[in-house]
Amino acid sequence: QVQLVESGGGLVQAGGSLRLSCAASGKIFAIASMAWYRQAPEKGRELVAHITSTGVTNYLDSVKERFIIARNNTKNTVDLRMVYLQMNSLKPEDTAVYFCKAGGVYDGRSVKDYWGQGAQVTVSS
């Protein structure tokens, strides 16, 4: 069974920084991509940042140049087991529960997507 565990959430003042981590464990042969989503109260879940196994990234427009998604810097495709979301210049509107998603996880028999349990990020004004 594959599990994703997020860490690094918390409370920060506007303008501050936080770094979220997502660790994937279990029987993993390859991961196609990793992503961070967020969901604010009474709003839908939105894609914040995405990284592929080849290192291609993309971001939600409102977080570009403030957030950075990164992986362990190795050539092994399974280095997507650990990804980070560095969040700088945080704004109150960034307040949400942040979820990590592993896309296209191959365990030797099938390919599935997995979600973490979520990490609360609260930005005070």
PDB file of C-alpha atoms in Angstrom:
ATOM      1  CA  GLN A   1       0.000   0.000   0.000  1.00  0.00           C
ATOM      2  CA  VAL A   2       1.296   3.441  -0.928  1.00  0.00           C
ATOM      3  CA  GLN A   3       1.023   6.247   1.600  1.00  0.00           C
ATOM      4  CA  LEU A   4       1.632   9.977   1.347  1.00  0.00           C
ATOM      5  CA  VAL A   5       2.414  12.005   4.450  1.00  0.00           C
ATOM      6  CA  GLU A   6       2.522  15.794   4.416  1.00  0.00           C
ATOM      7  CA  SER A   7       4.313  17.912   7.003  1.00  0.00           C
ATOM      8  CA  GLY A   8       5.354  21.507   7.542  1.00  0.00           C
ATOM      9  CA  GLY A   9       2.032  23.312   7.761  1.00  0.00           C
ATOM     10  CA  GLY A  10       1.271  25.889  10.424  1.00  0.00           C
ATOM     11  CA  LEU A  11       0.474  29.500  11.224  1.00  0.00           C
ATOM     12  CA  VAL A  12       2.502  32.337   9.738  1.00  0.00           C
ATOM     13  CA  GLN A  13       2.101  36.076   9.363  1.00  0.00           C
ATOM     14  CA  ALA A  14       1.511  37.637   5.955  1.00  0.00           C
ATOM     15  CA  GLY A  15       4.782  38.012   4.106  1.00  0.00           C
ATOM     16  CA  GLY A  16       6.300  34.996   5.829  1.00  0.00           C
ATOM     17  CA  SER A  17       7.389  31.633   4.477  1.00  0.00           C
ATOM     18  CA  LEU A  18       6.593  27.970   5.035  1.00  0.00           C
ATOM     19  CA  ARG A  19       7.859  24.784   3.454  1.00  0.00           C
ATOM     20  CA  LEU A  20       5.611  21.768   3.016  1.00  0.00           C
ATOM     21  CA  SER A  21       7.026  18.287   2.530  1.00  0.00           C
ATOM     22  CA  CYS A  22       5.365  15.221   1.082  1.00  0.00           C
ATOM     23  CA  ALA A  23       6.870  11.782   1.578  1.00  0.00           C
ATOM     24  CA  ALA A  24       5.654   8.780  -0.398  1.00  0.00           C
ATOM     25  CA  SER A  25       6.271   5.302   0.981  1.00  0.00           C
ATOM     26  CA  GLY A  26       5.332   1.735   0.147  1.00  0.00           C
ATOM     27  CA  LYS A  27       5.811  -0.434  -2.916  1.00  0.00           C
ATOM     28  CA  ILE A  28       6.673   2.129  -5.591  1.00  0.00           C
ATOM     29  CA  PHE A  29       8.406   1.386  -8.886  1.00  0.00           C
ATOM     30  CA  ALA A  30       7.727   4.737 -10.488  1.00  0.00           C
ATOM     31  CA  ILE A  31       5.774   7.955  -9.988  1.00  0.00           C
ATOM     32  CA  ALA A  32       4.726   9.955 -13.021  1.00  0.00           C
ATOM     33  CA  SER A  33       4.083  13.220 -11.223  1.00  0.00           C
ATOM     34  CA  MET A  34       3.495  14.905  -7.885  1.00  0.00           C
ATOM     35  CA  ALA A  35       1.267  17.852  -7.174  1.00  0.00           C
ATOM     36  CA  TRP A  36       0.065  20.128  -4.435  1.00  0.00           C
ATOM     37  CA  TYR A  37      -3.592  21.098  -4.234  1.00  0.00           C
ATOM     38  CA  ARG A  38      -5.327  23.317  -1.739  1.00  0.00           C
ATOM     39  CA  GLN A  39      -8.834  23.743  -0.472  1.00  0.00           C
ATOM     40  CA  ALA A  40     -10.005  26.827   1.398  1.00  0.00           C
ATOM     41  CA  PRO A  41     -13.199  26.816   3.495  1.00  0.00           C
ATOM     42  CA  GLU A  42     -16.319  26.633   1.325  1.00  0.00           C
ATOM     43  CA  LYS A  43     -14.243  26.487  -1.857  1.00  0.00           C
ATOM     44  CA  GLY A  44     -13.313  23.737  -4.269  1.00  0.00           C
ATOM     45  CA  ARG A  45      -9.933  22.045  -4.401  1.00  0.00           C
ATOM     46  CA  GLU A  46      -7.509  23.767  -6.761  1.00  0.00           C
ATOM     47  CA  LEU A  47      -4.183  22.745  -8.251  1.00  0.00           C
ATOM     48  CA  VAL A  48      -1.359  24.864  -6.842  1.00  0.00           C
ATOM     49  CA  ALA A  49       1.797  23.307  -8.299  1.00  0.00           C
ATOM     50  CA  HIS A  50       2.744  20.243 -10.307  1.00  0.00           C
ATOM     51  CA  ILE A  51       6.026  18.502 -11.150  1.00  0.00           C
ATOM     52  CA  THR A  52       6.651  15.592 -13.494  1.00  0.00           C
ATOM     53  CA  SER A  53       9.246  12.839 -13.220  1.00  0.00           C
ATOM     54  CA  THR A  54      11.355  14.769 -15.752  1.00  0.00           C
ATOM     55  CA  GLY A  55      11.249  17.923 -13.639  1.00  0.00           C
ATOM     56  CA  VAL A  56       8.737  19.950 -15.635  1.00  0.00           C
ATOM     57  CA  THR A  57       6.757  22.249 -13.353  1.00  0.00           C
ATOM     58  CA  ASN A  58       3.681  24.406 -13.588  1.00  0.00           C
ATOM     59  CA  TYR A  59       1.874  26.676 -11.142  1.00  0.00           C
ATOM     60  CA  LEU A  60      -1.424  28.331 -10.358  1.00  0.00           C
ATOM     61  CA  ASP A  61      -1.146  31.902 -11.649  1.00  0.00           C
ATOM     62  CA  SER A  62      -1.695  33.454  -8.224  1.00  0.00           C
ATOM     63  CA  VAL A  63       1.312  31.643  -6.709  1.00  0.00           C
ATOM     64  CA  LYS A  64       3.814  32.022  -9.549  1.00  0.00           C
ATOM     65  CA  GLU A  65       7.105  33.583  -8.410  1.00  0.00           C
ATOM     66  CA  ARG A  66       6.089  33.002  -4.770  1.00  0.00           C
ATOM     67  CA  PHE A  67       5.857  29.208  -4.546  1.00  0.00           C
ATOM     68  CA  ILE A  68       8.381  26.624  -5.706  1.00  0.00           C
ATOM     69  CA  ILE A  69       7.766  22.901  -6.075  1.00  0.00           C
ATOM     70  CA  ALA A  70      10.912  20.801  -5.911  1.00  0.00           C
ATOM     71  CA  ARG A  71      12.025  17.194  -5.694  1.00  0.00           C
ATOM     72  CA  ASN A  72      15.133  15.460  -4.477  1.00  0.00           C
ATOM     73  CA  ASN A  73      17.797  16.191  -7.056  1.00  0.00           C
ATOM     74  CA  THR A  74      18.604  12.730  -8.430  1.00  0.00           C
ATOM     75  CA  LYS A  75      18.177  11.060 -11.801  1.00  0.00           C
ATOM     76  CA  ASN A  76      16.125   8.207 -10.414  1.00  0.00           C
ATOM     77  CA  THR A  77      12.461   8.500 -11.323  1.00  0.00           C
ATOM     78  CA  VAL A  78      11.452   7.420  -7.831  1.00  0.00           C
ATOM     79  CA  ASP A  79      13.021  10.566  -6.404  1.00  0.00           C
ATOM     80  CA  LEU A  80       9.499  11.928  -6.567  1.00  0.00           C
ATOM     81  CA  ARG A  81       9.089  10.024  -3.297  1.00  0.00           C
ATOM     82  CA  MET A  82       9.945  13.306  -1.577  1.00  0.00           C
ATOM     83  CA  VAL A  83       8.710  16.638  -2.861  1.00  0.00           C
ATOM     84  CA  TYR A  84       8.552  20.054  -1.307  1.00  0.00           C
ATOM     85  CA  LEU A  85       6.499  23.193  -1.691  1.00  0.00           C
ATOM     86  CA  GLN A  86       8.410  26.290  -0.668  1.00  0.00           C
ATOM     87  CA  MET A  87       5.907  29.066  -0.056  1.00  0.00           C
ATOM     88  CA  ASN A  88       7.208  32.632   0.172  1.00  0.00           C
ATOM     89  CA  SER A  89       5.513  36.005   0.524  1.00  0.00           C
ATOM     90  CA  LEU A  90       2.452  34.295   1.901  1.00  0.00           C
ATOM     91  CA  LYS A  91      -0.882  36.097   1.796  1.00  0.00           C
ATOM     92  CA  PRO A  92      -4.052  35.577   3.851  1.00  0.00           C
ATOM     93  CA  GLU A  93      -5.742  34.234   0.717  1.00  0.00           C
ATOM     94  CA  ASP A  94      -3.224  31.358   0.705  1.00  0.00           C
ATOM     95  CA  THR A  95      -4.907  30.008   3.829  1.00  0.00           C
ATOM     96  CA  ALA A  96      -6.160  26.504   3.079  1.00  0.00           C
ATOM     97  CA  VAL A  97      -5.613  22.825   3.662  1.00  0.00           C
ATOM     98  CA  TYR A  98      -2.843  21.720   1.324  1.00  0.00           C
ATOM     99  CA  PHE A  99      -2.939  18.209  -0.119  1.00  0.00           C
ATOM    100  CA  CYS A 100      -0.199  16.256  -1.819  1.00  0.00           C
ATOM    101  CA  LYS A 101      -1.140  14.008  -4.734  1.00  0.00           C
ATOM    102  CA  ALA A 102       0.993  11.328  -6.375  1.00  0.00           C
ATOM    103  CA  GLY A 103      -0.099  10.707  -9.951  1.00  0.00           C
ATOM    104  CA  GLY A 104       0.522   7.568 -11.986  1.00  0.00           C
ATOM    105  CA  VAL A 105       2.090   5.491  -9.235  1.00  0.00           C
ATOM    106  CA  TYR A 106       3.202   2.098 -10.538  1.00  0.00           C
ATOM    107  CA  ASP A 107       3.502  -0.614  -7.892  1.00  0.00           C
ATOM    108  CA  GLY A 108       4.468  -3.433 -10.221  1.00  0.00           C
ATOM    109  CA  ARG A 109       0.898  -4.465 -10.987  1.00  0.00           C
ATOM    110  CA  SER A 110      -1.211  -1.357 -11.533  1.00  0.00           C
ATOM    111  CA  VAL A 111      -1.101   2.407 -11.854  1.00  0.00           C
ATOM    112  CA  LYS A 112      -3.042   4.544  -9.387  1.00  0.00           C
ATOM    113  CA  ASP A 113      -3.217   8.018  -7.909  1.00  0.00           C
ATOM    114  CA  TYR A 114      -2.828   8.646  -4.178  1.00  0.00           C
ATOM    115  CA  TRP A 115      -3.627  11.555  -1.861  1.00  0.00           C
ATOM    116  CA  GLY A 116      -2.139  12.656   1.419  1.00  0.00           C
ATOM    117  CA  GLN A 117      -4.202  13.578   4.465  1.00  0.00           C
ATOM    118  CA  GLY A 118      -3.659  17.326   4.144  1.00  0.00           C
ATOM    119  CA  ALA A 119      -1.729  20.002   6.028  1.00  0.00           C
ATOM    120  CA  GLN A 120      -3.287  23.187   7.352  1.00  0.00           C
ATOM    121  CA  VAL A 121      -1.663  26.459   6.331  1.00  0.00           C
ATOM    122  CA  THR A 122      -2.985  29.616   7.982  1.00  0.00           C
ATOM    123  CA  VAL A 123      -1.720  33.066   7.059  1.00  0.00           C
ATOM    124  CA  SER A 124      -2.669  35.895   9.387  1.00  0.00           C
ATOM    125  CA  SER A 125      -2.943  39.502   8.227  1.00  0.00           C
TER     126      SER A 125
END
